[in-house]
């Protein structure tokens, strides 16, 4: 993974450090980042996106506290080894806000739950092709 | 719009703080261009000073650097009064004025070669890199360059000595998007490499989003808000309250910053609330749509 792989929107309401935290959590939970994989250095991420390095440090430190990352001596940050059950829970926790948003909007639009579910399944099939 | 309560750290002379201002007030005739501004920067902070044109940003910076005297109040750089800065303090300071005019008869290379020997920590490597990056005509005297080029030359001159405190007055105003991005990257790198403290004034919100650790909003000479950028984004919420719920709402809620009643009786509320405290019970229902704010939105709500 390189610094450029982070998708960062500086002007979004969500603080930049949170954007980084969320992306790393998602990549780790989804398996795109495996235990032991080394993350790009603070300096590289900051330089690539022209953002404050302290923001990147803050995100990495938070992920370290959560146990998602671990600090390797002299090599920077790497994905920590995690039990499989925790990873499953973490994946559901990550998608929960999106599911809640869909549920709320569907209710506002008075769409039938069964129909929403069917369309979601169809959408997932289409995007996986 | 209600006044925002700005929480001040105790402001007084402090040799550790790169910059402290206490109650700065400056008048031009009857007009008060700065009103009781109190501010404190800790080492390593990157403060974005946001304000509309004419808000008093340049006057504030000039007072802080001792370039003009306030009518009331005082300010210090590392505990030394702004109006009595020593050469030792000036060596640690980098400043880029809004319209740089110094050394107009020299080319950029002549200017940089001329000033470099004055600074023991001069960063030759950085100067070489920005020269290679191009974007500035090397053959013409500075006075003949475009405003953007002159501004870049002044920024290089301010960054190369590796200052401990960097003060930039609307540095990106004349720069094109490419040069602006490069400037932000340079500032961020300097702040990280040797803990340089930065004060950066602008009216362009998107310049701050990337590099600021803190944001202050100056409006009609008053400091309306001074907070960590991340906390600012996390604590402000805009709520859309439908008429049925709006009717039963108290006239003033805790943390309420503004309230707009729409034609159909619905309300648009701007609230400041700590994430852990949550919303008032009456508003914590699915019918109330909540929206987080961008820095842009906030600036318009506060200073619009």
mmCIF file of N, CA and C in Angstrom, chain B residues 26-145:
data_model
loop_
_atom_site.group_PDB
_atom_site.id
_atom_site.type_symbol
_atom_site.label_atom_id
_atom_site.label_comp_id
_atom_site.label_asym_id
_atom_site.label_seq_id
_atom_site.Cartn_x
_atom_site.Cartn_y
_atom_site.Cartn_z
ATOM 1 N N UNK B 26 -6.962 47.804 18.294
ATOM 2 C CA UNK B 26 -6.320 48.798 17.426
ATOM 3 C C UNK B 26 -7.414 49.600 16.739
ATOM 4 N N UNK B 27 -7.302 50.919 16.774
ATOM 5 C CA UNK B 27 -8.312 51.777 16.149
ATOM 6 C C UNK B 27 -7.684 52.606 15.038
ATOM 7 N N UNK B 28 -8.461 52.815 13.976
ATOM 8 C CA UNK B 28 -8.112 53.818 12.972
ATOM 9 C C UNK B 28 -9.173 54.892 13.085
ATOM 10 N N UNK B 29 -8.842 56.012 13.701
ATOM 11 C CA UNK B 29 -9.853 57.040 13.967
ATOM 12 C C UNK B 29 -10.900 56.481 14.909
ATOM 13 N N UNK B 30 -12.165 56.562 14.497
ATOM 14 C CA UNK B 30 -13.249 56.052 15.333
ATOM 15 C C UNK B 30 -13.426 54.543 15.190
ATOM 16 N N UNK B 31 -12.880 53.990 14.111
ATOM 17 C CA UNK B 31 -13.172 52.607 13.769
ATOM 18 C C UNK B 31 -12.225 51.646 14.505
ATOM 19 N N UNK B 32 -12.816 50.645 15.139
ATOM 20 C CA UNK B 32 -12.000 49.651 15.830
ATOM 21 C C UNK B 32 -11.741 48.498 14.861
ATOM 22 N N UNK B 33 -10.488 48.329 14.437
ATOM 23 C CA UNK B 33 -10.208 47.251 13.483
ATOM 24 C C UNK B 33 -9.803 45.962 14.201
ATOM 25 N N UNK B 34 -9.359 46.102 15.441
ATOM 26 C CA UNK B 34 -9.102 44.921 16.269
ATOM 27 C C UNK B 34 -9.746 45.173 17.624
ATOM 28 N N UNK B 35 -10.518 44.208 18.118
ATOM 29 C CA UNK B 35 -11.199 44.399 19.393
ATOM 30 C C UNK B 35 -10.809 43.309 20.372
ATOM 31 N N UNK B 36 -9.954 43.644 21.294
ATOM 32 C CA UNK B 36 -9.685 42.772 22.434
ATOM 33 C C UNK B 36 -9.350 41.330 22.022
ATOM 34 N N UNK B 37 -8.376 41.191 21.123
ATOM 35 C CA UNK B 37 -8.031 39.852 20.632
ATOM 36 C C UNK B 37 -7.026 39.176 21.563
ATOM 37 N N UNK B 38 -7.410 38.017 22.048
ATOM 38 C CA UNK B 38 -6.544 37.221 22.909
ATOM 39 C C UNK B 38 -6.305 35.883 22.230
ATOM 40 N N UNK B 39 -5.034 35.489 22.191
ATOM 41 C CA UNK B 39 -4.672 34.348 21.355
ATOM 42 C C UNK B 39 -3.400 33.723 21.905
ATOM 43 N N UNK B 40 -3.278 32.420 21.783
ATOM 44 C CA UNK B 40 -2.061 31.779 22.237
ATOM 45 C C UNK B 40 -1.739 30.602 21.316
ATOM 46 N N UNK B 41 -0.518 30.557 20.827
ATOM 47 C CA UNK B 41 -0.088 29.441 19.988
ATOM 48 C C UNK B 41 0.933 28.601 20.735
ATOM 49 N N UNK B 42 0.715 27.291 20.771
ATOM 50 C CA UNK B 42 1.675 26.381 21.381
ATOM 51 C C UNK B 42 2.651 25.911 20.310
ATOM 52 N N UNK B 43 3.854 25.470 20.719
ATOM 53 C CA UNK B 43 4.830 25.014 19.728
ATOM 54 C C UNK B 43 4.256 23.904 18.848
ATOM 55 N N UNK B 44 4.490 23.990 17.549
ATOM 56 C CA UNK B 44 4.070 22.943 16.623
ATOM 57 C C UNK B 44 2.660 23.096 16.087
ATOM 58 N N UNK B 45 1.893 24.031 16.625
ATOM 59 C CA UNK B 45 0.544 24.230 16.103
ATOM 60 C C UNK B 45 0.593 24.933 14.752
ATOM 61 N N UNK B 46 -0.362 24.572 13.895
ATOM 62 C CA UNK B 46 -0.529 25.276 12.631
ATOM 63 C C UNK B 46 -1.897 25.949 12.702
ATOM 64 N N UNK B 47 -1.888 27.250 12.965
ATOM 65 C CA UNK B 47 -3.151 27.969 13.149
ATOM 66 C C UNK B 47 -3.564 28.659 11.861
ATOM 67 N N UNK B 48 -4.738 28.324 11.376
ATOM 68 C CA UNK B 48 -5.314 29.010 10.232
ATOM 69 C C UNK B 48 -6.183 30.150 10.726
ATOM 70 N N UNK B 49 -5.806 31.359 10.365
ATOM 71 C CA UNK B 49 -6.589 32.527 10.778
ATOM 72 C C UNK B 49 -7.506 32.892 9.622
ATOM 73 N N UNK B 50 -8.790 32.634 9.831
ATOM 74 C CA UNK B 50 -9.756 32.761 8.758
ATOM 75 C C UNK B 50 -10.562 34.038 8.962
ATOM 76 N N UNK B 51 -10.743 34.804 7.897
ATOM 77 C CA UNK B 51 -11.552 36.007 8.020
ATOM 78 C C UNK B 51 -11.842 36.554 6.645
ATOM 79 N N UNK B 52 -12.968 37.254 6.532
ATOM 80 C CA UNK B 52 -13.304 37.850 5.244
ATOM 81 C C UNK B 52 -12.349 39.009 4.986
ATOM 82 N N UNK B 53 -12.362 39.518 3.763
ATOM 83 C CA UNK B 53 -11.524 40.678 3.467
ATOM 84 C C UNK B 53 -11.932 41.821 4.384
ATOM 85 N N UNK B 54 -10.933 42.473 4.988
ATOM 86 C CA UNK B 54 -11.237 43.591 5.877
ATOM 87 C C UNK B 54 -11.587 43.181 7.294
ATOM 88 N N UNK B 55 -11.416 41.909 7.625
ATOM 89 C CA UNK B 55 -11.768 41.442 8.972
ATOM 90 C C UNK B 55 -10.742 41.877 10.018
ATOM 91 N N UNK B 56 -9.561 42.279 9.565
ATOM 92 C CA UNK B 56 -8.516 42.717 10.507
ATOM 93 C C UNK B 56 -7.337 41.759 10.583
ATOM 94 N N UNK B 57 -7.252 40.801 9.656
ATOM 95 C CA UNK B 57 -6.201 39.786 9.714
ATOM 96 C C UNK B 57 -4.799 40.403 9.618
ATOM 97 N N UNK B 58 -4.623 41.285 8.627
ATOM 98 C CA UNK B 58 -3.301 41.883 8.426
ATOM 99 C C UNK B 58 -2.914 42.756 9.615
ATOM 100 N N UNK B 59 -3.854 43.536 10.130
ATOM 101 C CA UNK B 59 -3.578 44.378 11.303
ATOM 102 C C UNK B 59 -3.169 43.516 12.490
ATOM 103 N N UNK B 60 -3.878 42.412 12.685
ATOM 104 C CA UNK B 60 -3.533 41.523 13.799
ATOM 105 C C UNK B 60 -2.107 40.999 13.642
ATOM 106 N N UNK B 61 -1.776 40.537 12.448
ATOM 107 C CA UNK B 61 -0.432 39.997 12.209
ATOM 108 C C UNK B 61 0.624 41.073 12.430
ATOM 109 N N UNK B 62 0.349 42.278 11.939
ATOM 110 C CA UNK B 62 1.325 43.362 12.108
ATOM 111 C C UNK B 62 1.530 43.709 13.585
ATOM 112 N N UNK B 63 0.443 43.680 14.360
ATOM 113 C CA UNK B 63 0.575 43.925 15.805
ATOM 114 C C UNK B 63 1.398 42.808 16.461
ATOM 115 N N UNK B 64 1.098 41.571 16.084
ATOM 116 C CA UNK B 64 1.784 40.433 16.701
ATOM 117 C C UNK B 64 3.283 40.483 16.449
ATOM 118 N N UNK B 65 3.663 40.998 15.261
ATOM 119 C CA UNK B 65 5.081 41.011 14.899
ATOM 120 C C UNK B 65 5.752 42.341 15.242
ATOM 121 N N UNK B 66 5.014 43.229 15.898
ATOM 122 C CA UNK B 66 5.598 44.504 16.296
ATOM 123 C C UNK B 66 5.758 45.485 15.153
ATOM 124 N N UNK B 67 5.054 45.248 14.041
ATOM 125 C CA UNK B 67 5.143 46.164 12.898
ATOM 126 C C UNK B 67 4.192 47.340 13.053
ATOM 127 N N UNK B 68 3.221 47.194 13.951
ATOM 128 C CA UNK B 68 2.425 48.353 14.325
ATOM 129 C C UNK B 68 2.055 48.198 15.791
ATOM 130 N N UNK B 69 1.817 49.315 16.474
ATOM 131 C CA UNK B 69 1.558 49.273 17.914
ATOM 132 C C UNK B 69 0.054 49.224 18.163
ATOM 133 N N UNK B 70 -0.399 48.339 19.035
ATOM 134 C CA UNK B 70 -1.827 48.317 19.369
ATOM 135 C C UNK B 70 -2.172 49.505 20.259
ATOM 136 N N UNK B 71 -3.438 49.919 20.251
ATOM 137 C CA UNK B 71 -3.868 50.991 21.154
ATOM 138 C C UNK B 71 -4.024 50.457 22.572
ATOM 139 N N UNK B 72 -4.423 49.187 22.659
ATOM 140 C CA UNK B 72 -4.511 48.541 23.973
ATOM 141 C C UNK B 72 -4.004 47.118 23.827
ATOM 142 N N UNK B 73 -3.633 46.531 24.951
ATOM 143 C CA UNK B 73 -3.215 45.137 24.939
ATOM 144 C C UNK B 73 -1.740 44.980 24.639
ATOM 145 N N UNK B 74 -1.295 43.728 24.641
ATOM 146 C CA UNK B 74 0.117 43.453 24.475
ATOM 147 C C UNK B 74 0.284 42.095 23.793
ATOM 148 N N UNK B 75 1.419 41.874 23.167
ATOM 149 C CA UNK B 75 1.699 40.545 22.633
ATOM 150 C C UNK B 75 3.187 40.233 22.769
ATOM 151 N N UNK B 76 3.489 38.942 22.737
ATOM 152 C CA UNK B 76 4.859 38.486 22.964
ATOM 153 C C UNK B 76 5.212 37.353 22.011
ATOM 154 N N UNK B 77 6.463 37.287 21.574
ATOM 155 C CA UNK B 77 6.995 36.119 20.884
ATOM 156 C C UNK B 77 8.002 35.487 21.835
ATOM 157 N N UNK B 78 7.776 34.263 22.204
ATOM 158 C CA UNK B 78 8.600 33.556 23.195
ATOM 159 C C UNK B 78 8.880 34.443 24.416
ATOM 160 N N UNK B 79 7.858 35.126 24.871
ATOM 161 C CA UNK B 79 7.985 35.912 26.090
ATOM 162 C C UNK B 79 8.581 37.296 25.912
ATOM 163 N N UNK B 80 9.062 37.605 24.694
ATOM 164 C CA UNK B 80 9.636 38.937 24.451
ATOM 165 C C UNK B 80 8.556 39.830 23.828
ATOM 166 N N UNK B 81 8.341 41.038 24.363
ATOM 167 C CA UNK B 81 7.296 41.901 23.810
ATOM 168 C C UNK B 81 7.494 42.142 22.313
ATOM 169 N N UNK B 82 6.389 42.078 21.555
ATOM 170 C CA UNK B 82 6.460 42.249 20.101
ATOM 171 C C UNK B 82 7.110 43.568 19.714
ATOM 172 N N UNK B 83 6.940 44.580 20.553
ATOM 173 C CA UNK B 83 7.466 45.893 20.208
ATOM 174 C C UNK B 83 8.943 46.046 20.582
ATOM 175 N N UNK B 84 9.529 44.997 21.172
ATOM 176 C CA UNK B 84 10.952 45.075 21.555
ATOM 177 C C UNK B 84 11.669 43.780 21.180
ATOM 178 N N UNK B 85 11.427 43.301 19.939
ATOM 179 C CA UNK B 85 12.030 42.033 19.528
ATOM 180 C C UNK B 85 13.539 42.169 19.369
ATOM 181 N N UNK B 86 14.261 41.189 19.881
ATOM 182 C CA UNK B 86 15.712 41.194 19.760
ATOM 183 C C UNK B 86 16.119 40.540 18.439
ATOM 184 N N UNK B 87 17.377 40.704 18.033
ATOM 185 C CA UNK B 87 17.852 40.046 16.813
ATOM 186 C C UNK B 87 17.739 38.538 16.933
ATOM 187 N N UNK B 88 17.983 38.035 18.144
ATOM 188 C CA UNK B 88 17.887 36.594 18.377
ATOM 189 C C UNK B 88 16.494 36.070 18.082
ATOM 190 N N UNK B 89 15.472 36.817 18.477
ATOM 191 C CA UNK B 89 14.086 36.416 18.212
ATOM 192 C C UNK B 89 13.785 36.539 16.716
ATOM 193 N N UNK B 90 14.241 37.628 16.107
ATOM 194 C CA UNK B 90 13.965 37.834 14.683
ATOM 195 C C UNK B 90 14.569 36.722 13.826
ATOM 196 N N UNK B 91 15.717 36.189 14.270
ATOM 197 C CA UNK B 91 16.361 35.072 13.551
ATOM 198 C C UNK B 91 15.465 33.830 13.502
ATOM 199 N N UNK B 92 14.623 33.690 14.528
ATOM 200 C CA UNK B 92 13.780 32.487 14.615
ATOM 201 C C UNK B 92 12.440 32.666 13.920
ATOM 202 N N UNK B 93 12.249 33.844 13.305
ATOM 203 C CA UNK B 93 10.952 34.205 12.758
ATOM 204 C C UNK B 93 10.992 34.278 11.235
ATOM 205 N N UNK B 94 10.001 33.676 10.576
ATOM 206 C CA UNK B 94 9.856 33.831 9.126
ATOM 207 C C UNK B 94 8.534 34.516 8.859
ATOM 208 N N UNK B 95 8.548 35.535 8.004
ATOM 209 C CA UNK B 95 7.323 36.293 7.770
ATOM 210 C C UNK B 95 7.159 36.579 6.286
ATOM 211 N N UNK B 96 5.986 36.307 5.762
ATOM 212 C CA UNK B 96 5.681 36.652 4.378
ATOM 213 C C UNK B 96 4.514 37.627 4.375
ATOM 214 N N UNK B 97 4.795 38.864 3.941
ATOM 215 C CA UNK B 97 3.745 39.882 3.887
ATOM 216 C C UNK B 97 2.822 39.598 2.706
ATOM 217 N N UNK B 98 1.661 40.231 2.740
ATOM 218 C CA UNK B 98 0.669 40.020 1.687
ATOM 219 C C UNK B 98 1.210 40.423 0.319
ATOM 220 N N UNK B 99 1.923 41.554 0.269
ATOM 221 C CA UNK B 99 2.544 41.976 -0.987
ATOM 222 C C UNK B 99 4.028 42.210 -0.743
ATOM 223 N N UNK B 100 4.820 41.141 -0.947
ATOM 224 C CA UNK B 100 6.257 41.261 -0.666
ATOM 225 C C UNK B 100 6.914 42.246 -1.622
ATOM 226 N N UNK B 101 7.758 43.121 -1.081
ATOM 227 C CA UNK B 101 8.376 44.132 -1.930
ATOM 228 C C UNK B 101 9.897 44.189 -1.833
ATOM 229 N N UNK B 102 10.474 43.436 -0.858
ATOM 230 C CA UNK B 102 11.910 43.573 -0.633
ATOM 231 C C UNK B 102 12.751 43.048 -1.801
ATOM 232 N N UNK B 103 13.935 43.584 -1.974
ATOM 233 C CA UNK B 103 14.939 43.117 -2.942
ATOM 234 C C UNK B 103 14.446 43.115 -4.393
ATOM 235 N N UNK B 104 13.608 44.093 -4.751
ATOM 236 C CA UNK B 104 12.999 44.117 -6.077
ATOM 237 C C UNK B 104 13.979 44.153 -7.233
ATOM 238 N N UNK B 105 15.186 44.681 -7.006
ATOM 239 C CA UNK B 105 16.150 44.809 -8.116
ATOM 240 C C UNK B 105 16.943 43.540 -8.376
ATOM 241 N N UNK B 106 16.855 42.565 -7.454
ATOM 242 C CA UNK B 106 17.638 41.337 -7.614
ATOM 243 C C UNK B 106 16.808 40.252 -8.304
ATOM 244 N N UNK B 107 17.509 39.315 -8.969
ATOM 245 C CA UNK B 107 16.813 38.122 -9.446
ATOM 246 C C UNK B 107 16.630 37.207 -8.233
ATOM 247 N N UNK B 108 15.815 36.149 -8.397
ATOM 248 C CA UNK B 108 15.577 35.272 -7.256
ATOM 249 C C UNK B 108 16.874 34.620 -6.770
ATOM 250 N N UNK B 109 17.746 34.219 -7.712
ATOM 251 C CA UNK B 109 18.994 33.567 -7.307
ATOM 252 C C UNK B 109 19.898 34.533 -6.544
ATOM 253 N N UNK B 110 19.977 35.770 -7.067
ATOM 254 C CA UNK B 110 20.802 36.771 -6.384
ATOM 255 C C UNK B 110 20.279 37.030 -4.976
ATOM 256 N N UNK B 111 18.944 37.123 -4.858
ATOM 257 C CA UNK B 111 18.342 37.401 -3.560
ATOM 258 C C UNK B 111 18.650 36.265 -2.577
ATOM 259 N N UNK B 112 18.444 35.003 -3.034
ATOM 260 C CA UNK B 112 18.651 33.879 -2.124
ATOM 261 C C UNK B 112 20.121 33.752 -1.734
ATOM 262 N N UNK B 113 21.028 33.972 -2.716
ATOM 263 C CA UNK B 113 22.460 33.904 -2.405
ATOM 264 C C UNK B 113 22.866 35.014 -1.443
ATOM 265 N N UNK B 114 22.161 36.147 -1.554
ATOM 266 C CA UNK B 114 22.481 37.286 -0.695
ATOM 267 C C UNK B 114 22.056 37.050 0.758
ATOM 268 N N UNK B 115 20.837 36.487 0.940
ATOM 269 C CA UNK B 115 20.344 36.362 2.317
ATOM 270 C C UNK B 115 20.840 35.091 3.020
ATOM 271 N N UNK B 116 21.192 34.051 2.233
ATOM 272 C CA UNK B 116 21.570 32.765 2.838
ATOM 273 C C UNK B 116 22.647 32.889 3.930
ATOM 274 N N UNK B 117 23.739 33.652 3.700
ATOM 275 C CA UNK B 117 24.809 33.695 4.709
ATOM 276 C C UNK B 117 24.382 34.259 6.066
ATOM 277 N N UNK B 118 23.244 34.969 6.091
ATOM 278 C CA UNK B 118 22.795 35.523 7.371
ATOM 279 C C UNK B 118 22.203 34.468 8.295
ATOM 280 N N UNK B 119 21.872 33.301 7.714
ATOM 281 C CA UNK B 119 21.159 32.294 8.501
ATOM 282 C C UNK B 119 21.977 31.008 8.630
ATOM 283 N N UNK B 120 22.417 30.680 9.852
ATOM 284 C CA UNK B 120 23.245 29.482 10.045
ATOM 285 C C UNK B 120 22.526 28.184 9.649
ATOM 286 N N UNK B 121 21.192 28.161 9.783
ATOM 287 C CA UNK B 121 20.474 26.906 9.502
ATOM 288 C C UNK B 121 19.913 26.849 8.083
ATOM 289 N N UNK B 122 20.324 27.730 7.210
ATOM 290 C CA UNK B 122 19.776 27.839 5.852
ATOM 291 C C UNK B 122 19.676 26.467 5.174
ATOM 292 N N UNK B 123 18.503 26.160 4.646
ATOM 293 C CA UNK B 123 18.239 24.833 4.083
ATOM 294 C C UNK B 123 18.532 24.820 2.572
ATOM 295 N N UNK B 124 19.817 24.576 2.231
ATOM 296 C CA UNK B 124 20.229 24.602 0.819
ATOM 297 C C UNK B 124 19.504 23.540 0.007
ATOM 298 N N UNK B 125 19.232 22.417 0.658
ATOM 299 C CA UNK B 125 18.582 21.301 -0.021
ATOM 300 C C UNK B 125 17.163 21.689 -0.455
ATOM 301 N N UNK B 126 16.443 22.339 0.454
ATOM 302 C CA UNK B 126 15.086 22.786 0.147
ATOM 303 C C UNK B 126 15.096 23.801 -1.001
ATOM 304 N N UNK B 127 16.034 24.747 -0.930
ATOM 305 C CA UNK B 127 16.111 25.778 -1.966
ATOM 306 C C UNK B 127 16.398 25.146 -3.334
ATOM 307 N N UNK B 128 17.295 24.143 -3.343
ATOM 308 C CA UNK B 128 17.611 23.456 -4.590
ATOM 309 C C UNK B 128 16.356 22.759 -5.141
ATOM 310 N N UNK B 129 15.619 22.096 -4.265
ATOM 311 C CA UNK B 129 14.419 21.377 -4.708
ATOM 312 C C UNK B 129 13.362 22.321 -5.296
ATOM 313 N N UNK B 130 13.110 23.455 -4.623
ATOM 314 C CA UNK B 130 12.079 24.342 -5.160
ATOM 315 C C UNK B 130 12.544 25.020 -6.444
ATOM 316 N N UNK B 131 13.857 25.220 -6.574
ATOM 317 C CA UNK B 131 14.342 25.801 -7.824
ATOM 318 C C UNK B 131 14.144 24.810 -8.970
ATOM 319 N N UNK B 132 14.403 23.546 -8.684
ATOM 320 C CA UNK B 132 14.226 22.530 -9.721
ATOM 321 C C UNK B 132 12.759 22.379 -10.111
ATOM 322 N N UNK B 133 11.887 22.607 -9.131
ATOM 323 C CA UNK B 133 10.452 22.486 -9.371
ATOM 324 C C UNK B 133 9.997 23.514 -10.411
ATOM 325 N N UNK B 134 10.765 24.598 -10.537
ATOM 326 C CA UNK B 134 10.450 25.614 -11.536
ATOM 327 C C UNK B 134 9.288 26.483 -11.123
ATOM 328 N N UNK B 135 8.716 27.182 -12.086
ATOM 329 C CA UNK B 135 7.568 28.028 -11.798
ATOM 330 C C UNK B 135 7.942 29.475 -11.526
ATOM 331 N N UNK B 136 9.243 29.754 -11.344
ATOM 332 C CA UNK B 136 9.664 31.142 -11.142
ATOM 333 C C UNK B 136 10.727 31.491 -12.186
ATOM 334 N N UNK B 137 10.542 32.609 -12.875
ATOM 335 C CA UNK B 137 11.539 33.031 -13.858
ATOM 336 C C UNK B 137 12.819 33.412 -13.135
ATOM 337 N N UNK B 138 13.926 32.794 -13.559
ATOM 338 C CA UNK B 138 15.179 33.021 -12.833
ATOM 339 C C UNK B 138 15.940 34.245 -13.338
ATOM 340 N N UNK B 139 15.667 34.675 -14.597
ATOM 341 C CA UNK B 139 16.486 35.732 -15.190
ATOM 342 C C UNK B 139 16.046 37.155 -14.853
ATOM 343 N N UNK B 140 14.768 37.301 -14.446
ATOM 344 C CA UNK B 140 14.232 38.663 -14.261
ATOM 345 C C UNK B 140 14.372 39.138 -12.822
ATOM 346 N N UNK B 141 14.524 40.455 -12.635
ATOM 347 C CA UNK B 141 14.506 40.969 -11.258
ATOM 348 C C UNK B 141 13.138 40.734 -10.619
ATOM 349 N N UNK B 142 13.128 40.582 -9.301
ATOM 350 C CA UNK B 142 11.891 40.256 -8.585
ATOM 351 C C UNK B 142 10.766 41.253 -8.880
ATOM 352 N N UNK B 143 11.143 42.537 -9.019
ATOM 353 C CA UNK B 143 10.128 43.562 -9.245
ATOM 354 C C UNK B 143 9.387 43.370 -10.572
ATOM 355 N N UNK B 144 10.036 42.627 -11.519
ATOM 356 C CA UNK B 144 9.423 42.430 -12.838
ATOM 357 C C UNK B 144 8.597 41.146 -12.909
ATOM 358 N N UNK B 145 8.611 40.361 -11.810
ATOM 359 C CA UNK B 145 7.889 39.087 -11.833
ATOM 360 C C UNK B 145 6.398 39.294 -11.593
#
